Every structure is written in structure tokens, then in C-alpha cells.
mmCIF file of C-alpha atoms in Angstrom:
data_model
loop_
_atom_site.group_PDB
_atom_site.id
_atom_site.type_symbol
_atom_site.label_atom_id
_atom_site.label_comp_id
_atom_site.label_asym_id
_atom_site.label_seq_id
_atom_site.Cartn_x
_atom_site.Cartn_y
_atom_site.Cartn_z
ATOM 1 C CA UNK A 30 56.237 -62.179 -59.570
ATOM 2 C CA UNK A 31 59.319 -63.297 -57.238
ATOM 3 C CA UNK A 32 62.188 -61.214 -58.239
ATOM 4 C CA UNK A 33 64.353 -64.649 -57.508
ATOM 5 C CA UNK A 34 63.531 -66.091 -60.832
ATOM 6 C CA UNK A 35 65.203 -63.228 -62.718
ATOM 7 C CA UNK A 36 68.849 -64.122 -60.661
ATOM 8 C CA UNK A 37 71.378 -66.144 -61.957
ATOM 9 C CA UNK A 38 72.088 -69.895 -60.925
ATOM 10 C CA UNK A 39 73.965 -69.913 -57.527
ATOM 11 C CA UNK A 40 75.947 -72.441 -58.879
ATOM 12 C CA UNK A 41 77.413 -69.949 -61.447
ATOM 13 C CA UNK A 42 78.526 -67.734 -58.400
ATOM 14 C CA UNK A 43 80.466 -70.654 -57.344
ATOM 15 C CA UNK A 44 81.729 -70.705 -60.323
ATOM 16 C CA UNK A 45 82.959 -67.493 -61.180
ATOM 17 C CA UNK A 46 84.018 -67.177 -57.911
ATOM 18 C CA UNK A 47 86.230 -70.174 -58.808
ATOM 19 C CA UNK A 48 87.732 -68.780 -61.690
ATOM 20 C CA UNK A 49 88.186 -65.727 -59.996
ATOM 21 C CA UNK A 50 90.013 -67.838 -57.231
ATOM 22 C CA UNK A 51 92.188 -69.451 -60.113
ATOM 23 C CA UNK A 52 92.507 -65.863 -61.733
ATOM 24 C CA UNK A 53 94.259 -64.184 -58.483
ATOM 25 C CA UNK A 54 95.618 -67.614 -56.690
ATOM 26 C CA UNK A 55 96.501 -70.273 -59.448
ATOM 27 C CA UNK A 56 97.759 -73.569 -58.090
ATOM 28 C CA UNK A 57 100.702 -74.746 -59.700
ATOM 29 C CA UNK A 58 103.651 -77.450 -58.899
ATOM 30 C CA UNK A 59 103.148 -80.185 -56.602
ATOM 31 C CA UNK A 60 99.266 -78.206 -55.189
ATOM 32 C CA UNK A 61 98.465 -78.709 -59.166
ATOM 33 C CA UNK A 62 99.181 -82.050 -59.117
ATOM 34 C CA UNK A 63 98.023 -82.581 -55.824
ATOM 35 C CA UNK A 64 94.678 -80.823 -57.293
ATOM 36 C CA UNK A 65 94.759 -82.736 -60.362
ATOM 37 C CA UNK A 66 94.708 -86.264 -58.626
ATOM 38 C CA UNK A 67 91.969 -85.228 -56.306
ATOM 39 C CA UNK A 68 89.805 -84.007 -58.961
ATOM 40 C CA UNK A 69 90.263 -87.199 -61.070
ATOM 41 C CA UNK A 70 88.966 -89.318 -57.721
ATOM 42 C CA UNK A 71 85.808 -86.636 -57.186
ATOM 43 C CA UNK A 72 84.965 -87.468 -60.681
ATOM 44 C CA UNK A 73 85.331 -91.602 -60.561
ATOM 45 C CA UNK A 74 83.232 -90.558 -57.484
ATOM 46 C CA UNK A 75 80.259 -88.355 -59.143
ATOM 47 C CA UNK A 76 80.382 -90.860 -61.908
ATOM 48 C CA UNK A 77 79.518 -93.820 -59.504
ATOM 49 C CA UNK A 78 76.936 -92.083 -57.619
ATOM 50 C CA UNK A 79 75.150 -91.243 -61.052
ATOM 51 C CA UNK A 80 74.999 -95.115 -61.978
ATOM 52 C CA UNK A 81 74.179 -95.591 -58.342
ATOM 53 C CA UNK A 82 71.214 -93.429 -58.556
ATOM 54 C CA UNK A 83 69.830 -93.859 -62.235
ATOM 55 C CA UNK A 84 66.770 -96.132 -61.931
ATOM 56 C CA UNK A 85 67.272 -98.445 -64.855
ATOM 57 C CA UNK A 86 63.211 -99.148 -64.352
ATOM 58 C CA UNK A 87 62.711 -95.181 -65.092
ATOM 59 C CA UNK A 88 65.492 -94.682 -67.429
ATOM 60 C CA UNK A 89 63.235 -97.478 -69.976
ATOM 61 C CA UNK A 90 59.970 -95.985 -68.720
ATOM 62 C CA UNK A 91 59.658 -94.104 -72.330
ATOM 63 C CA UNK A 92 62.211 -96.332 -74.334
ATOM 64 C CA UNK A 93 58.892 -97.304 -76.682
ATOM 65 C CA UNK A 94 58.965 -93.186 -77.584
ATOM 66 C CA UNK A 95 61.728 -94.273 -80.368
ATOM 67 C CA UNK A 96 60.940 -91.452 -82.527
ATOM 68 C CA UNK A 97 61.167 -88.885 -80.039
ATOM 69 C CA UNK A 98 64.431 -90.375 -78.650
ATOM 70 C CA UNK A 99 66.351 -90.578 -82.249
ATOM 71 C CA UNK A 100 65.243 -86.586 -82.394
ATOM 72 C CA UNK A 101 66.611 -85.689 -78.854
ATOM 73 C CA UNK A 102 70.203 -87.905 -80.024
ATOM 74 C CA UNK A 103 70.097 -86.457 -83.253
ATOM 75 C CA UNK A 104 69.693 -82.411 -82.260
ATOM 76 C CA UNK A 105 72.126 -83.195 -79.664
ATOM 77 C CA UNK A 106 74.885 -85.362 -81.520
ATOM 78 C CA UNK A 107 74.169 -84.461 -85.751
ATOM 79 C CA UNK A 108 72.256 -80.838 -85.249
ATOM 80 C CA UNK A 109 74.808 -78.766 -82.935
ATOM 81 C CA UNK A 110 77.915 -80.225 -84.495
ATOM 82 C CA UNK A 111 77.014 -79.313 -87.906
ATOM 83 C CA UNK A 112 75.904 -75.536 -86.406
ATOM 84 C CA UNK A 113 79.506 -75.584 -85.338
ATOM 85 C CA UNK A 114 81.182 -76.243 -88.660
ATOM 86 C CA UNK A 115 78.926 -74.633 -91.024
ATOM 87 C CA UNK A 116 78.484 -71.429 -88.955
ATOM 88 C CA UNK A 117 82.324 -70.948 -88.445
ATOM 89 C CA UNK A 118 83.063 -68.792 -90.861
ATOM 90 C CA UNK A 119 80.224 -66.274 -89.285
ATOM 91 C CA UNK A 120 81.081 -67.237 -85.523
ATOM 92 C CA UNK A 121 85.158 -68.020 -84.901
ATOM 93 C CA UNK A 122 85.933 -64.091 -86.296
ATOM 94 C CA UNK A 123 83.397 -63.108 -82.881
ATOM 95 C CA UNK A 124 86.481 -65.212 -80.696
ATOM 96 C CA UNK A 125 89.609 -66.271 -80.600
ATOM 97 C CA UNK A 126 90.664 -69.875 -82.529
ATOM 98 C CA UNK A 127 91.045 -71.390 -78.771
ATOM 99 C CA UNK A 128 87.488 -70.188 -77.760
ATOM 100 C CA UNK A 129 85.813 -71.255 -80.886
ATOM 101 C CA UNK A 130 87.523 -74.961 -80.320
ATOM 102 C CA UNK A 131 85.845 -74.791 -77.365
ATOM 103 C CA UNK A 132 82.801 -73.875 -78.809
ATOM 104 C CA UNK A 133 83.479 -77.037 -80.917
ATOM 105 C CA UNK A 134 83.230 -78.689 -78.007
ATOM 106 C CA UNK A 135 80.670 -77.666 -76.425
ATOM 107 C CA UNK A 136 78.384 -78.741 -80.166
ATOM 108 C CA UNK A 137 79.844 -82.123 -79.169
ATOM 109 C CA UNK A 138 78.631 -82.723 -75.244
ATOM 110 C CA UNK A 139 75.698 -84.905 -73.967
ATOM 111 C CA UNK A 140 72.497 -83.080 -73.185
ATOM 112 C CA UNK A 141 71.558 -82.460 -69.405
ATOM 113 C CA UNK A 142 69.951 -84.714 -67.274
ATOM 114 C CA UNK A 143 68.585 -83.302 -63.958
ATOM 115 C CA UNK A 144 67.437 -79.998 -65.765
ATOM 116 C CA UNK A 145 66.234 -81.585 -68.869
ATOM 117 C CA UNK A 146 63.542 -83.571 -66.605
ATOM 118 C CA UNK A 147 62.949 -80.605 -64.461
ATOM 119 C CA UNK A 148 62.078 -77.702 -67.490
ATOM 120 C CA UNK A 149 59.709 -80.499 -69.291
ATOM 121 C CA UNK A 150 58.269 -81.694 -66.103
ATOM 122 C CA UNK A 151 57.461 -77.916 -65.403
ATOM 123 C CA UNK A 152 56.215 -77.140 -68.991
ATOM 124 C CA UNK A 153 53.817 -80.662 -68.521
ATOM 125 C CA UNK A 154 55.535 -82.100 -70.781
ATOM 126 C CA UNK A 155 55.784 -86.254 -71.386
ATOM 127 C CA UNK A 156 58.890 -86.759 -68.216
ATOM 128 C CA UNK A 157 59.074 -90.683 -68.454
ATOM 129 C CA UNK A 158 60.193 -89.766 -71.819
ATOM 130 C CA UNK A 159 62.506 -87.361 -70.920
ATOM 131 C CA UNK A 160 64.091 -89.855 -68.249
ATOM 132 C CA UNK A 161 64.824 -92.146 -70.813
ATOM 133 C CA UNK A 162 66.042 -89.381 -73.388
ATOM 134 C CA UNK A 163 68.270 -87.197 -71.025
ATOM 135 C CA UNK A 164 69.180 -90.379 -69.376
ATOM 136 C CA UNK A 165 70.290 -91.705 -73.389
ATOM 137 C CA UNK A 166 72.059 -89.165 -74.106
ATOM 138 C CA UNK A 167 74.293 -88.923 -71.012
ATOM 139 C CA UNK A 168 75.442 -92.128 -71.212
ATOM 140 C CA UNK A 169 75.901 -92.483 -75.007
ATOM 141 C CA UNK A 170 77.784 -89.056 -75.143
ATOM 142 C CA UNK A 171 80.735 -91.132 -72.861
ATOM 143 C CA UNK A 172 81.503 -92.802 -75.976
ATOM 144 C CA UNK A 173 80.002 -90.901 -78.860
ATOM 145 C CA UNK A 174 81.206 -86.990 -77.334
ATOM 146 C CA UNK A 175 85.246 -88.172 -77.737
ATOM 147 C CA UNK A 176 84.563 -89.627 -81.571
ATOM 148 C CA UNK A 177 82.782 -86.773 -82.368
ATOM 149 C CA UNK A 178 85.148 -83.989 -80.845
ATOM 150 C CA UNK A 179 87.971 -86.287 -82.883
ATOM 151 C CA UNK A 180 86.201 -85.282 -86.210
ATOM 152 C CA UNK A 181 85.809 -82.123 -85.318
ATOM 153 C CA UNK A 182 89.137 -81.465 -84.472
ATOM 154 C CA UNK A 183 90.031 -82.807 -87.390
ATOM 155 C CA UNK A 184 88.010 -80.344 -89.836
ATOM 156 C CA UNK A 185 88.930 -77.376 -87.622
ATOM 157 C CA UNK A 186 92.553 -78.554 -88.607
ATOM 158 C CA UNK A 187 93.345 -78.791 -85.128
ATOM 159 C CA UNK A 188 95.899 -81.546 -83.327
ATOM 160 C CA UNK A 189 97.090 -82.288 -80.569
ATOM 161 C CA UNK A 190 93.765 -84.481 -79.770
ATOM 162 C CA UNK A 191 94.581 -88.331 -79.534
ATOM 163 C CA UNK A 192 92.188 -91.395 -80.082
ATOM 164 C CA UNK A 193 93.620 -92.866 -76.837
ATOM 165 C CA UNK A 194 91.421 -90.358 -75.135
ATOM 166 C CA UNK A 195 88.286 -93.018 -75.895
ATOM 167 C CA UNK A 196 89.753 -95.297 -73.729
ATOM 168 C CA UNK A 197 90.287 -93.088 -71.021
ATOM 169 C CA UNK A 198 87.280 -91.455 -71.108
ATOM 170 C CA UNK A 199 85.984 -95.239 -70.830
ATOM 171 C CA UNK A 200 88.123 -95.704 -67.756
ATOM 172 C CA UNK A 201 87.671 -92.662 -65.738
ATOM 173 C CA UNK A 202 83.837 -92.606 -66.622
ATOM 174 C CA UNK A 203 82.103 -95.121 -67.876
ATOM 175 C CA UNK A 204 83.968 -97.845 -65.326
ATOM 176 C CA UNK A 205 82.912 -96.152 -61.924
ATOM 177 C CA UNK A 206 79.020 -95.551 -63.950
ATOM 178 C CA UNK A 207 78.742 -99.495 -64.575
ATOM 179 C CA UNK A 208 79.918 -100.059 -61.047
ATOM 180 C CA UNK A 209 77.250 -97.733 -59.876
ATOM 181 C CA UNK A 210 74.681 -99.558 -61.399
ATOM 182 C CA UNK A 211 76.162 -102.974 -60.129
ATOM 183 C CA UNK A 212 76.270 -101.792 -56.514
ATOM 184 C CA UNK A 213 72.656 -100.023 -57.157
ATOM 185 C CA UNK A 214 70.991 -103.213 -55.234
ATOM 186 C CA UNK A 215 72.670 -102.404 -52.325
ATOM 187 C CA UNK A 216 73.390 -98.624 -52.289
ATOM 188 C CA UNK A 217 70.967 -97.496 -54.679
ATOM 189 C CA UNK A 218 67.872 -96.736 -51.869
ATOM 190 C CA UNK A 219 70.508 -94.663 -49.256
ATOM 191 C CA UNK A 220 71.894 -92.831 -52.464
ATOM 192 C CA UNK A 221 68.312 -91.709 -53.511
ATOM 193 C CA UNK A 222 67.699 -90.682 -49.774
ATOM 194 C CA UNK A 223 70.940 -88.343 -49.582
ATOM 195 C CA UNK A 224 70.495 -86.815 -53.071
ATOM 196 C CA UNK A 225 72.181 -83.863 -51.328
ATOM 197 C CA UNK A 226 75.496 -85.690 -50.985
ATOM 198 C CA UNK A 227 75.633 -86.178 -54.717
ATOM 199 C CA UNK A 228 74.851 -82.933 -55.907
ATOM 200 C CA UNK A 229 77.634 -82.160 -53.506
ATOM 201 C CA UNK A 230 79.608 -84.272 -55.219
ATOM 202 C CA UNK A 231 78.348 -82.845 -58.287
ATOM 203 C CA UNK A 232 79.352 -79.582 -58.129
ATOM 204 C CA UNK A 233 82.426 -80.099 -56.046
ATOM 205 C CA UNK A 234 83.656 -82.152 -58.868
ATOM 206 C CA UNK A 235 83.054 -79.342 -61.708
ATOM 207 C CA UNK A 236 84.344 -76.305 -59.111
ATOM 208 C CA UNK A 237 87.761 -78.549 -58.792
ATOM 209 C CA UNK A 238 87.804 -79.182 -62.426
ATOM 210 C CA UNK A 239 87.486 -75.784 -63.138
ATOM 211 C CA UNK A 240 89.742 -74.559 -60.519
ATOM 212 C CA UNK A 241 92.779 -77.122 -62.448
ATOM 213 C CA UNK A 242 91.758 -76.025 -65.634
ATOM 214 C CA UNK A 243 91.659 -72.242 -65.290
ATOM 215 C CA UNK A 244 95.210 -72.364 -62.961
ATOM 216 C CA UNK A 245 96.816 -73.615 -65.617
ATOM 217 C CA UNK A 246 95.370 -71.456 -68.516
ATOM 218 C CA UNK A 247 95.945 -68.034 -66.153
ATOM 219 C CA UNK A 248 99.317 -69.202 -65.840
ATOM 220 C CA UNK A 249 99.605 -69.303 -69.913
ATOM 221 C CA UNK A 250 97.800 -65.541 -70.155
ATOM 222 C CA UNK A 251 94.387 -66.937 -70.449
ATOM 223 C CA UNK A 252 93.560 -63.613 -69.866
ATOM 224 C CA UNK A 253 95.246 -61.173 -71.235
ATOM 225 C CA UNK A 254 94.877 -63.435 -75.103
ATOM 226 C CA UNK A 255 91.124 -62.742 -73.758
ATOM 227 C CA UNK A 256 89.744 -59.656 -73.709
ATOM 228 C CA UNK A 257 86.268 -57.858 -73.100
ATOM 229 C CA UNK A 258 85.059 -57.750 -76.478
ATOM 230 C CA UNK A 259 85.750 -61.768 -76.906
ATOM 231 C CA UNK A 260 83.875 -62.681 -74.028
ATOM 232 C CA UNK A 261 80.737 -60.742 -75.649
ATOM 233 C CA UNK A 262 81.325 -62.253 -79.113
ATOM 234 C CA UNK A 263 81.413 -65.522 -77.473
ATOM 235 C CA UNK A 264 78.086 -64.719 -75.183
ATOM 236 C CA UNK A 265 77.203 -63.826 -78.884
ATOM 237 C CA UNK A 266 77.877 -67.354 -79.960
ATOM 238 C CA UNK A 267 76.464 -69.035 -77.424
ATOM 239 C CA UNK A 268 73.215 -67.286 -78.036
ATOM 240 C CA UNK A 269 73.245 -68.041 -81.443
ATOM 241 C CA UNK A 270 74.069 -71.853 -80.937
ATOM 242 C CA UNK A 271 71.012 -72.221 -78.622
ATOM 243 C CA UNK A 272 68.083 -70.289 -80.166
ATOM 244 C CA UNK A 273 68.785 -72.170 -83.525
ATOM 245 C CA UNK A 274 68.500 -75.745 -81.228
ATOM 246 C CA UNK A 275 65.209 -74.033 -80.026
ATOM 247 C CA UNK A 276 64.242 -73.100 -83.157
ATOM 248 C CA UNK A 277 64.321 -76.294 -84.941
ATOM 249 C CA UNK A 278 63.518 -78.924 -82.008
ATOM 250 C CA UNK A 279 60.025 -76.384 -81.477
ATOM 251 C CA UNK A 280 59.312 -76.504 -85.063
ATOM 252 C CA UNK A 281 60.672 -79.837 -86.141
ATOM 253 C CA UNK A 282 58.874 -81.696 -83.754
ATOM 254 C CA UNK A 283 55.955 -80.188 -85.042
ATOM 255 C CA UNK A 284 56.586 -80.741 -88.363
ATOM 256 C CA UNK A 285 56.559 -84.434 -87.812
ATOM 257 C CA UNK A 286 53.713 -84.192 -85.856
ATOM 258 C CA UNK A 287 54.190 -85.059 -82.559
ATOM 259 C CA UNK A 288 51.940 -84.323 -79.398
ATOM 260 C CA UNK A 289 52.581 -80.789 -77.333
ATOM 261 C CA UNK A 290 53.769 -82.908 -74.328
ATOM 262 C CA UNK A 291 56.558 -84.933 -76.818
ATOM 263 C CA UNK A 292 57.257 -81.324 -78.336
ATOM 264 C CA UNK A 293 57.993 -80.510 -74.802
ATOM 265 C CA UNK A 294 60.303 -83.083 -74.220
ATOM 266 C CA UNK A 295 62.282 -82.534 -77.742
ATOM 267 C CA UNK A 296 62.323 -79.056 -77.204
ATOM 268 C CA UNK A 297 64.382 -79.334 -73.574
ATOM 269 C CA UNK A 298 65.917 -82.470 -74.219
ATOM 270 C CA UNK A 299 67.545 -81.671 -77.698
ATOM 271 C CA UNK A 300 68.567 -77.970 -76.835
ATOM 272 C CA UNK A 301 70.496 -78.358 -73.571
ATOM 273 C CA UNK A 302 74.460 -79.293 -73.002
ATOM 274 C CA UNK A 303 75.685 -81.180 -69.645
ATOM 275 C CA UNK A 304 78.205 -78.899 -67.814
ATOM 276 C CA UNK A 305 78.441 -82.390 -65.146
ATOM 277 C CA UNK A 306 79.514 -84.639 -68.007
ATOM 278 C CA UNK A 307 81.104 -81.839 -69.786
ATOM 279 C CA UNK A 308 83.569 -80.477 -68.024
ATOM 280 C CA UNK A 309 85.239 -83.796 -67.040
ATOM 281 C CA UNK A 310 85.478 -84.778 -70.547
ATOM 282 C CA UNK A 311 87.224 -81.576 -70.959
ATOM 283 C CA UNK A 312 89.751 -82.801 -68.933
ATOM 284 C CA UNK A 313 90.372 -86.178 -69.906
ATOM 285 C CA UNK A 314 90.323 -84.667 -73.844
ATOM 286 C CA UNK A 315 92.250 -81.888 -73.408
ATOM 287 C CA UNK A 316 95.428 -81.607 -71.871
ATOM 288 C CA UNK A 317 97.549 -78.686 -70.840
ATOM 289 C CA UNK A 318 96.800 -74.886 -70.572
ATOM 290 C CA UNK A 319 94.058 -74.590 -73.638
ATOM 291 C CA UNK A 320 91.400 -76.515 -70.717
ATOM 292 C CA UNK A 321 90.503 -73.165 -69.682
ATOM 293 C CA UNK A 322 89.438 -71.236 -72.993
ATOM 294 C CA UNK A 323 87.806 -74.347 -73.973
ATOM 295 C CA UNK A 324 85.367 -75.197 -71.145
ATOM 296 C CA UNK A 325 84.811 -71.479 -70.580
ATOM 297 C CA UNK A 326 81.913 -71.357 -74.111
ATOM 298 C CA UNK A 327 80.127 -74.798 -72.073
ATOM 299 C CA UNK A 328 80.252 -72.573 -69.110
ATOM 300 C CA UNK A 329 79.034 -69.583 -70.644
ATOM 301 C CA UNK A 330 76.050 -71.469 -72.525
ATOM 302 C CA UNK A 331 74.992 -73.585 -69.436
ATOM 303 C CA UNK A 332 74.093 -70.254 -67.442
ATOM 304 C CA UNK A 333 72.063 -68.952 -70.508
ATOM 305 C CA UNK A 334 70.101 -71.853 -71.639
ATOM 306 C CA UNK A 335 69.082 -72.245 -67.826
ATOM 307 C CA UNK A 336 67.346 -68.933 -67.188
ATOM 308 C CA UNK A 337 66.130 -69.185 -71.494
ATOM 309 C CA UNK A 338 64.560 -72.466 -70.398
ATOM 310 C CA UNK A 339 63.238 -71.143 -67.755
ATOM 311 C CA UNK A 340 61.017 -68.590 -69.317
ATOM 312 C CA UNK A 341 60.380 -70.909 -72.075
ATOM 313 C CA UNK A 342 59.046 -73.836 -69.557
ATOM 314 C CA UNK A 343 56.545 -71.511 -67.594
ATOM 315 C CA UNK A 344 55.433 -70.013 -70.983
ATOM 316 C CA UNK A 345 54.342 -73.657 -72.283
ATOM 317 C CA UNK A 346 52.848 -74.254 -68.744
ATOM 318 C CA UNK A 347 51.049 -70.767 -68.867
ATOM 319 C CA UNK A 348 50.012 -71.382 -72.433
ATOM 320 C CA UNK A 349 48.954 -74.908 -72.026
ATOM 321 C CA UNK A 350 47.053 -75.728 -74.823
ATOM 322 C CA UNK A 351 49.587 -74.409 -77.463
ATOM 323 C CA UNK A 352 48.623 -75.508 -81.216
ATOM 324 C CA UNK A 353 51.537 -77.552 -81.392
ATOM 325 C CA UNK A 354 50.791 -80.119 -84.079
ATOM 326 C CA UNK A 355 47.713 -80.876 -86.799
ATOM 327 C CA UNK A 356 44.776 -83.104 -85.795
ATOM 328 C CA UNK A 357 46.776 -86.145 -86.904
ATOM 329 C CA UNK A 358 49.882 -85.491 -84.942
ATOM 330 C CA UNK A 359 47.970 -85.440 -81.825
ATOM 331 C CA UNK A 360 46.354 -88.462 -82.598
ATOM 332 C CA UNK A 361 50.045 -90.296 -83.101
ATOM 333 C CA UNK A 362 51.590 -92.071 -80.722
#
């Protein structure tokens, strides 16, 4: 067994090393602005590319799945939102009231795309549906992710969150997606050819993000209002948070009596959280110093549902024929 699928995501080297950047060498004054305007282009940017690239053929490949795709948008819009409220009582005590309204947060993102197809395509799971799903849910959370966190906000008793935000989310997102698609007849062949260039893109975009957000909350004591034992209570949460979306996505779908292969697609579809559409929500949301404490639980959770997932997808593949529904449910459609 290759020791390399025990170690963590690169990308969350790049990461930490990024906060650690922002932890000894904050930007600040004009180099924050200066920061902040080029992270706000590198996100227009990734945006575009993303509506460049989406197939709109693939993305409707599994639209007649209905079922399965009201599951994946429920689990991922009604199911972790409601963990977030009702659990809070058990969960905020584990972190601070910043943390947990980031925790908030993170119940209200998108699901995953990229890594969504890749863990059900790995587990042989039904992918054309998980195109369309992931795919769904990524561009419905531009609008539905902002009302949501506004209600939230709003029975955690928490301001300073303003309904303009929609709107801007709209303009700084959704704009450059819809131009993507337009210019997809023309650019959409050379962008699936350098797929490099926009996970480049990608990532840069979240690592400049993060690098913005965690200046300016190390400049406020992120820190030092954070210590040791919150960071475990928040791994804690995080934990919590995704085994329950395992939990009930494995044994939902099976209660309604879908086929293993839909299961498959419920199970990775409805459980995972988009650090790529996350994070620049964050910072359209959320303004000032709080950025940092409250994309730091979406952080946290995106490393551990990717190496959870990852056992989880080769143990459906190694399993294989898995009792995952009655006689009847594997004769539905």
C-alpha cells in the first residue's frame, strides 16, 4: 500500500504555509489594498474559466436523476444548516462565537465539484449524475449560500451581515461564470486543453484570499483570541458536521431505495463543502478582520473530508457489491 495516500493534500501545505506567511508577515496599508484588488480580479478570473470549462452537454447528462439531485441540494442546502443550529448548543462551547459563525458558514457553502466527480467516479459510482449534481449545486449556492448565511446570521443573533451582499456576490461571481459560458464556443476547447492553467488559477485565487483574510485577522489577535484547545474543539466540530452528512446521505439514500451507484453519488455529492466557491464568498460576505476565524472551520473541514472520502471511495470500490438497497430499489430508476 503506497504510503502517499496516508499524506495530506499538498494544497493544504500551501495553505498553511500561507497562513503561516500572513501569521509572521501580514500585509497591511496600501500592499493590503493592493492585495485586496488583485485577489478580487483572480477571482472574476477563476470564476470565468469555470463557466468556460463546464460542459453544459455534461452538466444535463444526469438532469433526468431528479430524485437524486433534490437529495444532493437538500443535504447540502436544508441538512448541514439545520446541523448547525440545532447542534449549537453542544458545538459553539468547543470554539469561540467567531469560529462557530464560521462554522455557520461553512453549513451554508455549495458542495465540491472536481472532487465530488472524482471520489464517486473512483467508488463506480453513477458520474454523469454527479456532473450534473456537483455541477447544481455550485452554481445554485452563488445565489442560495448568501440567503441562507443571511438567516443564519440572523438566528445566531449576529449583524453586521447586509442583503446587499446578494448582489455582489452576483457581480463578482455569477457575471464573469455567465460570460464563461458565453465565450465557451470560442475558448471553451483551449481551456479544457490547459486544465493546468485553471487549477492554477484555482488555487492561486484561494492562497491570495486567504493570505487578505488572515493579514487582517493576525493584525486583530486572530491568534492569541485562538488558542490550542479551540483549534481541537473545532477539528472536533468539523468531524462531527461531516460523519452525520455521511451518516444520513449512506443511509437515506438507502432508505428510499436507490441503486449502490446513485448511493454513491448522494453519499459524495451531499457530504462535501467547496473551499473554491467558499472562500470567495467569504470575502464578498464578510468584511473586515472576522474573514480569518471564519474561513479557517471551511478550511479545516475541506482537508478532513478529503482524506475521509478517500478511504470511504476505495472501500465502496473494494467492496463492490455492497447491499445497498432492497430488491425494489435496485430495480428503480
Amino acid at each position: 500500500m503506497s504510503l502517499r495516500r496516508f499524506l495530506p493534500d499538498p494544497f493544504i501545505g500551501a495553505l498553511l504555509t500561507t497562513v503561516a506567511l500572513a501569521s509572521v508577515l501580514p500585509c497591511h496599508g496600501l500592499a493590503a489594498r493592493a492585495f485586496g484588488a488583485l485577489t478580487d480580479v483572480a477571482i472574476a478570473l477563476l470564476f470565468f474559466l469555470h463557466g468556460a470549462k463546464l460542459s453544459r452537454s455534461a452538466a444535463l447528462a444526469g438532469l433526468t436523476h431528479w430524485r437524486l439531485h433534490m437529495c444532493v441540494l437538500a443535504s447540502t442546502f436544508v441538512l448541514f444548516p439545520l446541523f448547525g443550529l440545532v447542534l449549537k448548543p453542544l458545538l459553539q462551547p468547543l470554539v469561540t462565537p467567531d469560529i462557530y459563525l464560521g462554522v455557520l458558514f461553512l453549513c451554508c457553502v455549495p458542495s465540491t465539484v472536481q472532487s465530488s466527480i472524482a471520489f464517486t467516479s473512483i467508488a463506480r459510482g453513477n458520474v454523469s449524475a454527479a456532473v450534473c449534481a456537483a455541477s447544481a449545486s455550485s452554481l445554485l449556492g452563488i445565489f442560495i449560500t448568501p440567503l441562507l448565511v443571511g438567516l443564519m446570521l440572523e438566528a445566531h443573533g449576529q449583524g453586521g451581515f447586509s442583503w446587499d451582499a446578494v448582489g455582489d456576490i452576483v457581480l463578482q461571481l455569477l457575471v464573469p461564470f455567465v460570460a464563461g459560458q458565453v465565450a465557451q464556443r470560442w475558448i471553451g476547447g483551449w481551456v479544457q486543453r490547459h486544465r493546468t492553467l485553471v487549477g492554477l488559477v484555482d488555487r492561486g485565487s484561494i492562497l491570495l484570499v486567504v493570505y487578505t483574510a488572515f493579514s487582517a485577522a493576525v493584525l486583530e489577535g486572530l491568534w492569541q483570541s485562538t488558542p490550542l484547545p479551540v483549534l481541537g474543539g473545532l477539528l472536533l466540530v468539523d468531524a462531527v458536521l461531516l460523519a452525520l452528512a455521511l451518516l444520513v446521505t449512506r443511509y437515506g439514500a438507502r432508505a428510499l431505495g436507490f441503486r449502490r451507484e446513485d448511493e454513491i453519488t448522494i453519499v459524495f455529492c451531499g457530504s462535501k463543502k467547496s473551499l473554491a466557491s467558499g472562500i470567495p464568498m467569504a470575502k464578498v460576505l464578510f468584511a473586515g478582520p472576522a474573514i480569518g476565524a471564519i474561513v479557517l472551520p471551511l478550511m479545516l473541514f475541506h482537508q478532513i473530508q478529503l482524506m475521509v472520502c478517500a478511504v470511504l471511495a476505495r472501500r465502496y470500490a473494494r467492496d463492490g457489491q455492497l447491499p445497498t438497497a432492497t430488491t425494489v430499489g435496485n430495480e428503480a430508476g
